[in-house]
Amino acid sequence: MPRDSTEVIPLSESFDLVIVGGGPGGYAAALYGASAGLAVALVEKGRLGGTCLHVGCIPAKELLETASVYRAVLGAGRFGITAGPPEVDWTVTQTRKQNVVDQLTNGLSGLLKHRKVTVYDGVGSLHPGHVVRVAGGASGEVELHGEHVLLATGSVPRTIPGFEVDGRVVVTSDEFLSLDRLPTTAAVIGGGAIGCEFASVLVDMGARVTILEALPKILPGVDEDAVKLVQRSFKQRGIEVRTGVAVTGHTPHEGGTQVALADGSTLDVELVVVSVGRRPVTQGLGLDGTGVVVDQRGFVEVDERLRTGEPGVYAVGDVIDTPALAHVAFAEGMEVVRDLLGEPVVPIDYSRVPWCIYCHPEVAFAGHSEQSAKDAGIEVVVSKHRYIGNGRALIVGEPEGLVKVIAAKRPDGTAGQILGVHMVGPWVTEQLGQAYLAVNWEATVEEVSRFIQPHPTLSELFGETVLSLTGRSLHG
Ligand code: NAI
């Protein structure tokens, strides 16, 4: 039976499910499992909520919102509103961010308590026989037994040689989100989701930013047309994007550092942000004598039902090699619960999960890009429509951006099933929902074109783009 977390726990307490890691993957499994009547224990060594809540999605989007308010004040004159030049009180910004994080963390603790999930504070490690040992935290040394065990220990930022993280001149996302002041110049190494989001915050708040990306283009996985628009907006706002470059090291000096590139050039900046991906955390997780296999890159190996090599032991989230997204971890946590309850499981199709990147302009997509469909040997029909022709986009003053729908080409040349939707522009992260459903429901363009889009909304552009693929159109 579950018990209150304040009780003294005897050795070898037994649960239906013992979860190691209280981030989105772990806590989703805990809440969903407990709501299905399972006795659940959750072991967490830090604060509940993991990367997403403390050093990821939530604080990052909160700072991006601050940047958005700043932009809105700067642009208020276009609406006939006179406002003085905005000034940032970074202390207030950071306090607000922390208040949002704390409110969500408290809410999560309350939910877990309400669902009677027993939370253990400490480092959990897995041993043979489904035994999880907890040590090094407020819960002391405890041994738990789970009929099932879930590993959800997450990931940490990757670093690169020559760029030792000191939290002052060189930071990763962990430190960036809590900087006590903003730099006036910055180099962002890595132009993925994190790099583009942070570059966007920095430039909007007045810094000069250079993105240094090793590959030929930024935003891996995003459709070429969307990337071009992001790059154009970045350029207009003062972000320099340098692709195909390699950094070799840096030499700190008073007030900043000089970054060295392989082509012999240098870049003087106050701050270096390293955003070159994340690596899974399995250190200290035990596993000796169990059938759990960790691959060479450090990921726990699982099958399509998220089962590890040890019967009854599962793994989800960033510790496995699936997209490092909180919402993917939520889905995986729930899938594990269904599987261990013996319910039918539909394995997640990772090629169609929703992606949302909250830089300005926002990017959102699900399913194939035009290129990835072609690479997969699929013949496609594509339609693109721009927000410049959308009433709401003009009203809100954000006409930059487009919706691109990629559909399978039928033998007669017409557009059939919707394979992918890639969007860039105003509030596309909030608009992706119906595009995601269309892709994952394997809907055809005719089916989706019959749905009514409310007017005037930004989402009309999705409807318009799909409609045009039927061979007829209204505004586009
Ligand atoms: P990422 O893997 O998305 O991008 C890293 C970028 O760094 C790549 O473009 C890569 O080519 C480049 N890179 C790697 N080594 C480099 C080097 N030495 N020099 C220059 N460039 C180099 O990783 P990122 O942006 O750090 O994000 C980590 C994870 O977090 C991602 O898997 C992403 O799924 C997730 N995430 C998602 C967000 C979202 O969806 N809004 C926001 C933040 C993170």
Short mmCIF file of C-alpha atoms and ligand atoms in Angstrom, two decimals:
data_model
loop_
_atom_site.label_atom_id
_atom_site.label_comp_id
_atom_site.label_asym_id
_atom_site.label_seq_id
_atom_site.Cartn_x
_atom_site.Cartn_y
_atom_site.Cartn_z
CA MET A 1 0.00 0.00 0.00
CA PRO A 2 1.22 3.50 -0.65
CA ARG A 3 2.11 5.55 2.38
CA ASP A 4 2.63 9.12 3.30
CA SER A 5 6.11 10.33 2.45
CA THR A 6 6.65 11.59 6.00
CA GLU A 7 6.37 8.10 7.56
CA VAL A 8 9.48 6.13 8.58
CA ILE A 9 9.94 3.52 5.86
CA PRO A 10 11.05 -0.01 6.84
CA LEU A 11 13.63 -1.84 4.74
CA SER A 12 12.54 -3.50 1.51
CA GLU A 13 9.28 -1.67 1.13
CA SER A 14 7.37 -3.13 -1.81
CA PHE A 15 5.52 -1.29 -4.55
CA ASP A 16 3.85 -2.13 -7.83
CA LEU A 17 6.10 0.37 -9.54
CA VAL A 18 9.35 1.96 -8.38
CA ILE A 19 10.49 4.89 -10.52
CA VAL A 20 14.00 6.32 -10.50
CA GLY A 21 13.92 9.94 -11.63
CA GLY A 22 11.24 12.58 -11.05
CA GLY A 23 11.34 14.47 -14.36
CA PRO A 24 8.54 14.43 -16.95
CA GLY A 25 9.03 10.72 -17.80
CA GLY A 26 9.16 9.58 -14.19
CA TYR A 27 6.45 11.79 -12.75
CA ALA A 28 4.08 11.14 -15.66
CA ALA A 29 4.38 7.39 -15.02
CA ALA A 30 3.88 8.00 -11.29
CA LEU A 31 0.73 10.11 -11.71
CA TYR A 32 -0.76 7.96 -14.43
CA GLY A 33 0.11 4.72 -12.63
CA ALA A 34 -1.28 5.96 -9.33
CA SER A 35 -4.48 7.07 -11.05
CA ALA A 36 -4.80 3.50 -12.31
CA GLY A 37 -4.57 2.21 -8.73
CA LEU A 38 -0.90 1.19 -8.63
CA ALA A 39 1.20 1.61 -5.47
CA VAL A 40 4.01 3.81 -6.75
CA ALA A 41 7.34 4.97 -5.31
CA LEU A 42 9.26 7.82 -6.94
CA VAL A 43 12.95 8.35 -6.19
CA GLU A 44 14.42 11.79 -6.97
CA LYS A 45 17.85 13.16 -6.02
CA GLY A 46 17.10 16.83 -6.76
CA ARG A 47 13.88 18.75 -7.16
CA LEU A 48 10.78 17.12 -8.58
CA GLY A 49 10.15 18.15 -12.17
CA GLY A 50 13.58 17.43 -13.64
CA THR A 51 15.28 19.32 -16.45
CA CYS A 52 12.00 20.51 -18.00
CA LEU A 53 10.80 22.30 -14.92
CA HIS A 54 14.08 23.59 -13.48
CA VAL A 55 16.67 24.03 -16.24
CA GLY A 56 14.73 23.45 -19.46
CA CYS A 57 11.35 24.07 -21.03
CA ILE A 58 9.66 26.13 -18.34
CA PRO A 59 12.37 28.64 -17.36
CA ALA A 60 13.51 28.95 -20.99
CA LYS A 61 10.01 29.74 -22.26
CA GLU A 62 9.48 32.15 -19.41
CA LEU A 63 12.58 34.12 -20.46
CA LEU A 64 11.45 33.96 -24.09
CA GLU A 65 8.14 35.46 -23.00
CA THR A 66 10.04 38.29 -21.30
CA ALA A 67 11.82 38.91 -24.61
CA SER A 68 8.47 38.90 -26.38
CA VAL A 69 7.05 41.53 -24.00
CA TYR A 70 10.17 43.62 -24.57
CA ARG A 71 9.64 43.41 -28.34
CA ALA A 72 5.98 44.32 -27.92
CA VAL A 73 6.85 47.45 -25.93
CA LEU A 74 9.46 48.42 -28.50
CA GLY A 75 6.90 48.04 -31.26
CA ALA A 76 4.01 49.69 -29.42
CA GLY A 77 4.37 52.85 -31.52
CA ARG A 78 3.02 50.95 -34.56
CA PHE A 79 -0.29 50.71 -32.71
CA GLY A 80 -0.26 54.39 -31.81
CA ILE A 81 0.79 53.70 -28.26
CA THR A 82 3.60 55.82 -26.94
CA ALA A 83 5.90 54.07 -24.53
CA GLY A 84 9.39 55.09 -23.50
CA PRO A 85 12.32 52.89 -24.47
CA PRO A 86 11.92 49.68 -22.43
CA GLU A 87 14.43 48.89 -19.72
CA VAL A 88 14.98 45.47 -18.22
CA ASP A 89 15.21 44.89 -14.49
CA TRP A 90 16.83 41.48 -14.72
CA THR A 91 16.29 40.79 -11.01
CA VAL A 92 12.54 41.09 -11.48
CA THR A 93 12.76 38.95 -14.63
CA GLN A 94 14.60 36.20 -12.78
CA THR A 95 12.25 36.39 -9.80
CA ARG A 96 9.21 36.05 -12.02
CA LYS A 97 10.78 33.08 -13.80
CA GLN A 98 11.53 31.42 -10.47
CA ASN A 99 8.00 32.07 -9.21
CA VAL A 100 6.57 30.26 -12.23
CA VAL A 101 8.96 27.34 -11.67
CA ASP A 102 8.20 27.20 -7.93
CA GLN A 103 4.45 27.33 -8.47
CA LEU A 104 4.61 24.41 -10.89
CA THR A 105 6.97 22.46 -8.63
CA ASN A 106 4.66 22.89 -5.66
CA GLY A 107 1.71 21.89 -7.81
CA LEU A 108 3.52 18.72 -8.87
CA SER A 109 4.42 17.81 -5.27
CA GLY A 110 0.80 18.34 -4.28
CA LEU A 111 -0.47 16.16 -7.13
CA LEU A 112 1.91 13.33 -6.22
CA LYS A 113 0.88 13.53 -2.58
CA HIS A 114 -2.78 13.60 -3.51
CA ARG A 115 -2.32 10.49 -5.65
CA LYS A 116 -0.49 8.84 -2.72
CA VAL A 117 2.77 8.41 -4.58
CA THR A 118 5.57 7.86 -2.05
CA VAL A 119 8.44 10.18 -2.86
CA TYR A 120 11.98 9.32 -1.73
CA ASP A 121 14.70 11.96 -1.66
CA GLY A 122 18.05 10.45 -2.69
CA VAL A 123 19.98 8.74 -5.45
CA GLY A 124 18.31 5.56 -6.65
CA SER A 125 20.28 2.62 -8.05
CA LEU A 126 19.00 -0.62 -9.53
CA HIS A 127 20.19 -4.03 -8.32
CA PRO A 128 19.25 -7.61 -9.22
CA GLY A 129 15.77 -8.76 -8.20
CA HIS A 130 14.09 -5.40 -8.92
CA VAL A 131 15.72 -3.88 -5.85
CA VAL A 132 16.18 -0.12 -5.86
CA ARG A 133 18.50 1.31 -3.21
CA VAL A 134 18.07 4.92 -2.19
CA ALA A 135 20.96 6.79 -0.59
CA GLY A 136 22.52 10.20 -0.13
CA GLY A 137 19.38 12.27 0.40
CA ALA A 138 16.85 13.26 3.03
CA SER A 139 15.21 9.81 2.92
CA GLY A 140 18.42 8.16 4.19
CA GLU A 141 19.33 4.63 3.13
CA VAL A 142 16.30 2.72 1.98
CA GLU A 143 15.77 -0.45 -0.02
CA LEU A 144 12.70 -0.71 -2.22
CA HIS A 145 11.30 -3.59 -4.18
CA GLY A 146 9.23 -2.94 -7.29
CA GLU A 147 7.20 -5.53 -9.09
CA HIS A 148 8.13 -3.24 -11.95
CA VAL A 149 10.88 -0.65 -12.11
CA LEU A 150 11.14 2.38 -14.37
CA LEU A 151 14.43 4.14 -15.09
CA ALA A 152 13.87 7.82 -15.96
CA THR A 153 17.13 9.51 -14.99
CA GLY A 154 17.19 12.01 -17.86
CA SER A 155 20.12 13.84 -19.38
CA VAL A 156 22.62 16.65 -18.82
CA PRO A 157 24.09 19.16 -21.30
CA ARG A 158 26.94 17.90 -23.44
CA THR A 159 30.11 19.93 -23.38
CA ILE A 160 32.98 20.18 -25.85
CA PRO A 161 36.74 20.03 -25.37
CA GLY A 162 38.34 23.42 -24.89
CA PHE A 163 35.21 24.93 -23.36
CA GLU A 164 35.26 24.13 -19.65
CA VAL A 165 31.99 25.30 -18.14
CA ASP A 166 32.74 27.87 -15.43
CA GLY A 167 29.26 29.38 -15.09
CA ARG A 168 30.69 32.82 -15.75
CA VAL A 169 32.21 33.06 -19.22
CA VAL A 170 31.23 29.61 -20.50
CA VAL A 171 27.77 28.33 -19.68
CA THR A 172 25.38 25.59 -20.75
CA SER A 173 21.59 25.84 -20.54
CA ASP A 174 21.86 24.91 -16.83
CA GLU A 175 23.69 28.13 -15.99
CA PHE A 176 22.28 30.36 -18.74
CA LEU A 177 18.79 30.28 -17.31
CA SER A 178 19.98 31.71 -14.00
CA LEU A 179 22.49 34.32 -15.17
CA ASP A 180 22.47 37.27 -12.82
CA ARG A 181 23.04 39.74 -15.65
CA LEU A 182 22.77 39.79 -19.42
CA PRO A 183 25.87 39.96 -21.62
CA THR A 184 26.21 42.59 -24.36
CA THR A 185 27.92 40.10 -26.70
CA ALA A 186 27.61 36.31 -26.88
CA ALA A 187 28.67 33.33 -28.95
CA VAL A 188 26.21 30.45 -29.03
CA ILE A 189 27.91 27.19 -30.00
CA GLY A 190 25.34 24.90 -31.62
CA GLY A 191 22.33 26.08 -33.61
CA GLY A 192 19.80 23.49 -32.44
CA ALA A 193 16.61 24.18 -30.50
CA ILE A 194 18.38 25.42 -27.38
CA GLY A 195 20.93 27.53 -29.27
CA CYS A 196 18.26 29.26 -31.36
CA GLU A 197 15.99 29.89 -28.37
CA PHE A 198 18.82 31.41 -26.31
CA ALA A 199 20.16 33.45 -29.24
CA SER A 200 16.64 34.81 -29.68
CA VAL A 201 16.35 35.87 -26.02
CA LEU A 202 19.78 37.48 -26.07
CA VAL A 203 19.31 39.52 -29.25
CA ASP A 204 15.86 40.70 -28.22
CA MET A 205 17.29 41.93 -24.95
CA GLY A 206 19.96 43.93 -26.74
CA ALA A 207 23.00 41.63 -27.02
CA ARG A 208 25.04 41.05 -30.17
CA VAL A 209 24.90 37.32 -30.87
CA THR A 210 26.76 34.94 -33.15
CA ILE A 211 25.61 31.35 -33.60
CA LEU A 212 28.47 28.99 -34.44
CA GLU A 213 27.05 25.81 -35.97
CA ALA A 214 29.17 22.88 -37.15
CA LEU A 215 26.68 21.58 -39.72
CA PRO A 216 25.74 23.35 -42.97
CA LYS A 217 22.43 24.53 -41.48
CA ILE A 218 20.87 25.37 -38.13
CA LEU A 219 17.80 23.67 -36.65
CA PRO A 220 18.37 20.01 -37.58
CA GLY A 221 15.16 18.25 -38.67
CA VAL A 222 13.31 21.45 -39.54
CA ASP A 223 12.12 21.96 -43.13
CA GLU A 224 14.48 24.02 -45.28
CA ASP A 225 11.85 26.70 -46.04
CA ALA A 226 11.18 27.24 -42.33
CA VAL A 227 14.90 27.40 -41.55
CA LYS A 228 15.40 30.05 -44.27
CA LEU A 229 12.72 32.25 -42.69
CA VAL A 230 14.20 31.86 -39.21
CA GLN A 231 17.64 32.74 -40.54
CA ARG A 232 16.27 35.80 -42.33
CA SER A 233 14.56 37.03 -39.19
CA PHE A 234 17.67 36.33 -37.12
CA LYS A 235 19.78 38.33 -39.58
CA GLN A 236 17.36 41.26 -39.56
CA ARG A 237 17.45 41.32 -35.76
CA GLY A 238 21.24 41.18 -35.60
CA ILE A 239 22.01 37.50 -34.98
CA GLU A 240 24.92 36.37 -37.12
CA VAL A 241 24.57 32.72 -38.08
CA ARG A 242 27.82 31.06 -39.09
CA THR A 243 27.39 27.50 -40.32
CA GLY A 244 29.96 24.85 -41.15
CA VAL A 245 32.38 26.21 -38.56
CA ALA A 246 34.46 24.44 -35.95
CA VAL A 247 35.50 26.01 -32.66
CA THR A 248 38.84 24.97 -31.21
CA GLY A 249 39.00 26.70 -27.82
CA HIS A 250 38.91 30.07 -26.12
CA THR A 251 41.18 32.43 -24.20
CA PRO A 252 39.49 34.25 -21.32
CA HIS A 253 40.39 37.85 -20.65
CA GLU A 254 39.02 40.56 -18.45
CA GLY A 255 35.41 41.12 -19.40
CA GLY A 256 35.01 38.05 -21.55
CA THR A 257 36.86 35.67 -23.80
CA GLN A 258 38.24 35.21 -27.28
CA VAL A 259 36.78 32.21 -29.10
CA ALA A 260 39.09 30.55 -31.65
CA LEU A 261 37.75 28.97 -34.82
CA ALA A 262 39.44 26.30 -36.92
CA ASP A 263 39.76 28.69 -39.88
CA GLY A 264 42.07 30.85 -37.78
CA SER A 265 39.55 33.61 -37.07
CA THR A 266 38.55 34.69 -33.57
CA LEU A 267 35.50 36.15 -31.92
CA ASP A 268 35.52 38.35 -28.84
CA VAL A 269 32.50 37.92 -26.58
CA GLU A 270 31.41 38.36 -22.98
CA LEU A 271 29.63 35.02 -22.84
CA VAL A 272 29.87 31.63 -24.56
CA VAL A 273 26.77 29.47 -24.50
CA VAL A 274 27.44 25.80 -25.27
CA SER A 275 24.31 24.15 -26.68
CA VAL A 276 25.59 21.11 -28.55
CA GLY A 277 23.05 18.55 -27.39
CA ARG A 278 22.50 16.52 -24.23
CA ARG A 279 23.81 13.18 -22.96
CA PRO A 280 21.95 10.53 -20.96
CA VAL A 281 22.57 10.05 -17.23
CA THR A 282 23.24 6.49 -16.08
CA GLN A 283 26.14 7.18 -13.74
CA GLY A 284 25.50 5.80 -10.27
CA LEU A 285 22.47 3.92 -11.50
CA GLY A 286 23.86 0.51 -10.45
CA LEU A 287 22.62 -1.97 -13.07
CA ASP A 288 25.39 -4.54 -12.33
CA GLY A 289 24.00 -8.03 -12.37
CA THR A 290 20.83 -6.90 -14.12
CA GLY A 291 19.92 -7.43 -17.75
CA VAL A 292 19.73 -3.68 -18.41
CA VAL A 293 22.06 -2.77 -21.29
CA VAL A 294 23.61 0.66 -21.76
CA ASP A 295 24.89 1.36 -25.28
CA GLN A 296 28.22 3.01 -26.13
CA ARG A 297 26.70 6.50 -26.12
CA GLY A 298 25.25 5.93 -22.65
CA PHE A 299 21.61 5.34 -23.61
CA VAL A 300 19.64 2.56 -21.90
CA GLU A 301 18.54 0.13 -24.59
CA VAL A 302 14.80 -0.54 -24.84
CA ASP A 303 12.43 -2.24 -27.25
CA GLU A 304 9.40 -0.53 -28.82
CA ARG A 305 7.45 -1.11 -25.59
CA LEU A 306 10.22 0.61 -23.63
CA ARG A 307 11.24 -2.63 -21.95
CA THR A 308 14.92 -2.98 -21.07
CA GLY A 309 16.82 -6.27 -21.20
CA GLU A 310 15.76 -7.02 -17.61
CA PRO A 311 12.20 -8.37 -17.47
CA GLY A 312 9.91 -5.96 -15.61
CA VAL A 313 12.34 -3.04 -15.90
CA TYR A 314 11.50 -0.19 -18.27
CA ALA A 315 13.22 3.05 -19.26
CA VAL A 316 11.80 6.33 -20.66
CA GLY A 317 12.73 9.92 -21.43
CA ASP A 318 16.15 11.36 -22.21
CA VAL A 319 17.95 8.29 -20.83
CA ILE A 320 16.81 6.35 -23.91
CA ASP A 321 17.56 7.23 -27.51
CA THR A 322 14.26 8.90 -28.43
CA PRO A 323 13.61 12.63 -29.03
CA ALA A 324 14.66 14.55 -25.91
CA LEU A 325 11.31 16.24 -25.40
CA ALA A 326 9.25 16.46 -22.22
CA HIS A 327 6.02 15.58 -24.04
CA VAL A 328 7.64 12.47 -25.53
CA ALA A 329 8.68 11.46 -22.02
CA PHE A 330 5.08 11.99 -20.80
CA ALA A 331 3.81 9.71 -23.56
CA GLU A 332 6.46 7.10 -22.81
CA GLY A 333 5.68 7.14 -19.08
CA MET A 334 2.02 6.46 -19.80
CA GLU A 335 2.87 3.75 -22.33
CA VAL A 336 4.90 1.91 -19.68
CA VAL A 337 1.98 1.94 -17.27
CA ARG A 338 -0.38 0.55 -19.92
CA ASP A 339 2.12 -2.15 -20.81
CA LEU A 340 2.74 -3.31 -17.25
CA LEU A 341 -1.02 -3.39 -16.64
CA GLY A 342 -1.29 -5.74 -19.61
CA GLU A 343 -3.32 -3.25 -21.64
CA PRO A 344 -2.94 -2.93 -25.41
CA VAL A 345 -0.07 -0.65 -26.32
CA VAL A 346 0.37 1.30 -29.52
CA PRO A 347 4.11 1.99 -29.73
CA ILE A 348 4.96 5.66 -30.19
CA ASP A 349 5.78 6.65 -33.76
CA TYR A 350 8.77 8.86 -33.10
CA SER A 351 8.87 10.14 -36.66
CA ARG A 352 5.59 11.98 -36.07
CA VAL A 353 5.93 13.50 -32.62
CA PRO A 354 5.25 17.24 -32.31
CA TRP A 355 8.25 19.58 -32.17
CA CYS A 356 7.97 23.17 -30.96
CA ILE A 357 10.85 25.61 -30.89
CA TYR A 358 10.07 28.88 -29.15
CA CYS A 359 12.63 31.23 -30.67
CA HIS A 360 11.29 34.27 -32.52
CA PRO A 361 9.88 33.48 -35.02
CA GLU A 362 8.52 30.26 -33.54
CA VAL A 363 8.91 26.94 -35.33
CA ALA A 364 6.59 23.94 -35.00
CA PHE A 365 6.31 20.74 -36.95
CA ALA A 366 5.17 17.14 -36.99
CA GLY A 367 6.06 14.47 -39.50
CA HIS A 368 8.06 14.60 -42.70
CA SER A 369 9.79 17.65 -44.06
CA GLU A 370 9.85 17.86 -47.85
CA GLN A 371 13.46 16.64 -47.82
CA SER A 372 12.97 13.77 -45.35
CA ALA A 373 10.01 12.49 -47.40
CA LYS A 374 12.14 12.60 -50.55
CA ASP A 375 15.01 10.90 -48.71
CA ALA A 376 12.56 8.14 -47.73
CA GLY A 377 11.69 7.69 -51.41
CA ILE A 378 8.16 9.09 -51.03
CA GLU A 379 6.70 11.18 -53.83
CA VAL A 380 5.05 14.25 -52.39
CA VAL A 381 2.88 17.23 -53.25
CA VAL A 382 3.67 20.35 -51.27
CA SER A 383 1.78 23.54 -50.52
CA LYS A 384 3.08 26.67 -48.77
CA HIS A 385 1.13 29.68 -47.61
CA ARG A 386 2.44 32.79 -45.92
CA TYR A 387 1.05 34.66 -42.93
CA ILE A 388 1.29 37.93 -44.87
CA GLY A 389 -2.11 37.06 -46.36
CA ASN A 390 -3.71 36.17 -43.03
CA GLY A 391 -5.91 38.77 -41.35
CA ARG A 392 -5.05 37.91 -37.77
CA ALA A 393 -1.31 37.91 -38.51
CA LEU A 394 -1.59 41.46 -39.85
CA ILE A 395 -3.72 42.47 -36.85
CA VAL A 396 -1.14 41.22 -34.37
CA GLY A 397 1.64 42.70 -36.48
CA GLU A 398 3.45 39.41 -37.15
CA PRO A 399 3.10 38.78 -40.90
CA GLU A 400 6.39 36.87 -41.26
CA GLY A 401 6.13 33.12 -41.56
CA LEU A 402 4.55 30.26 -43.41
CA VAL A 403 2.71 26.99 -43.17
CA LYS A 404 3.96 24.15 -45.35
CA VAL A 405 2.00 20.95 -45.79
CA ILE A 406 3.66 17.89 -47.25
CA ALA A 407 1.23 15.30 -48.65
CA ALA A 408 1.75 11.96 -50.37
CA LYS A 409 1.31 12.08 -54.14
CA ARG A 410 -1.35 9.67 -55.40
CA PRO A 411 -0.78 7.74 -58.67
CA ASP A 412 -3.01 10.28 -60.43
CA GLY A 413 -0.77 13.10 -59.22
CA THR A 414 -3.22 14.53 -56.67
CA ALA A 415 -2.38 15.08 -52.99
CA GLY A 416 -3.45 12.33 -50.58
CA GLN A 417 -2.41 11.62 -46.99
CA ILE A 418 -0.87 14.46 -45.00
CA LEU A 419 2.66 13.32 -44.11
CA GLY A 420 4.03 16.41 -42.47
CA VAL A 421 3.26 19.98 -41.48
CA HIS A 422 6.04 22.51 -40.85
CA MET A 423 5.20 25.97 -39.58
CA VAL A 424 7.14 29.09 -38.77
CA GLY A 425 5.63 32.33 -37.54
CA PRO A 426 3.33 33.80 -34.89
CA TRP A 427 2.18 31.41 -32.19
CA VAL A 428 2.77 28.34 -34.37
CA THR A 429 3.66 26.35 -31.23
CA GLU A 430 0.03 26.82 -30.18
CA GLN A 431 -1.28 26.07 -33.67
CA LEU A 432 0.53 22.79 -34.22
CA GLY A 433 -2.15 20.77 -32.41
CA GLN A 434 -4.49 20.24 -35.32
CA ALA A 435 -1.61 19.70 -37.75
CA TYR A 436 -0.25 17.06 -35.39
CA LEU A 437 -3.64 15.32 -35.28
CA ALA A 438 -3.91 15.39 -39.08
CA VAL A 439 -0.47 13.80 -39.49
CA ASN A 440 -0.97 11.19 -36.78
CA TRP A 441 -4.54 10.39 -37.79
CA GLU A 442 -3.15 9.76 -41.27
CA ALA A 443 -5.81 12.09 -42.60
CA THR A 444 -6.07 13.03 -46.27
CA VAL A 445 -6.15 16.59 -47.54
CA GLU A 446 -9.85 16.21 -48.52
CA GLU A 447 -10.79 15.11 -44.99
CA VAL A 448 -8.96 17.95 -43.26
CA SER A 449 -10.07 20.58 -45.78
CA ARG A 450 -13.70 20.07 -44.72
CA PHE A 451 -13.06 21.23 -41.16
CA ILE A 452 -14.02 24.83 -40.46
CA GLN A 453 -11.31 27.16 -39.17
CA PRO A 454 -12.60 30.00 -37.01
CA HIS A 455 -12.20 33.46 -38.52
CA PRO A 456 -10.14 35.52 -38.01
CA THR A 457 -7.45 33.24 -36.60
CA LEU A 458 -3.87 32.43 -37.39
CA SER A 459 -4.93 28.80 -37.75
CA GLU A 460 -6.90 29.66 -40.89
CA LEU A 461 -3.59 29.49 -42.71
CA PHE A 462 -3.29 25.77 -41.98
CA GLY A 463 -6.82 25.21 -43.33
CA GLU A 464 -6.04 27.34 -46.40
CA THR A 465 -2.82 25.44 -47.10
CA VAL A 466 -4.56 22.08 -46.87
CA LEU A 467 -7.48 23.31 -48.97
CA SER A 468 -5.19 24.39 -51.77
CA LEU A 469 -3.87 20.81 -51.95
CA THR A 470 -7.35 19.65 -53.03
CA GLY A 471 -6.90 21.63 -56.23
CA ARG A 472 -9.29 24.42 -55.23
CA SER A 473 -8.82 27.32 -52.88
CA LEU A 474 -10.26 30.48 -51.37
CA HIS A 475 -7.67 33.09 -50.53
CA GLY A 476 -4.44 31.33 -51.35
P1 NAI B 1 20.46 19.72 -30.64
O1 NAI B 1 20.98 18.35 -30.84
O2 NAI B 1 19.08 20.05 -31.02
O3 NAI B 1 21.39 20.75 -31.45
C1 NAI B 1 22.77 20.83 -31.22
C2 NAI B 1 23.42 21.53 -32.38
O4 NAI B 1 24.78 21.72 -32.05
C3 NAI B 1 23.36 20.72 -33.66
O5 NAI B 1 22.91 21.54 -34.70
C4 NAI B 1 24.81 20.30 -33.85
O6 NAI B 1 25.17 20.17 -35.19
C5 NAI B 1 25.57 21.42 -33.18
N1 NAI B 1 26.89 21.07 -32.70
C6 NAI B 1 27.28 19.94 -32.07
N2 NAI B 1 28.60 20.02 -31.77
C7 NAI B 1 29.04 21.24 -32.19
C8 NAI B 1 30.28 21.91 -32.15
N3 NAI B 1 31.35 21.37 -31.56
N4 NAI B 1 30.37 23.15 -32.68
C9 NAI B 1 29.29 23.73 -33.25
N5 NAI B 1 28.09 23.14 -33.32
C10 NAI B 1 27.96 21.90 -32.79
O7 NAI B 1 20.77 20.06 -29.13
P2 NAI B 1 20.31 21.26 -28.18
O8 NAI B 1 19.85 22.43 -28.95
O9 NAI B 1 21.44 21.44 -27.24
O10 NAI B 1 19.08 20.64 -27.45
C11 NAI B 1 19.26 19.44 -26.70
C12 NAI B 1 18.00 18.63 -26.71
O11 NAI B 1 17.01 19.32 -26.00
C13 NAI B 1 17.51 18.40 -28.11
O12 NAI B 1 17.52 17.02 -28.34
C14 NAI B 1 16.12 18.93 -28.14
O13 NAI B 1 15.25 17.89 -28.48
C15 NAI B 1 15.80 19.30 -26.71
N6 NAI B 1 15.20 20.62 -26.66
C16 NAI B 1 14.08 20.89 -27.32
C17 NAI B 1 13.52 22.13 -27.25
C18 NAI B 1 12.29 22.41 -27.98
O14 NAI B 1 11.77 21.53 -28.64
N7 NAI B 1 11.76 23.63 -27.88
C19 NAI B 1 14.12 23.22 -26.50
C20 NAI B 1 15.30 22.83 -25.87
C21 NAI B 1 15.80 21.58 -25.96
#
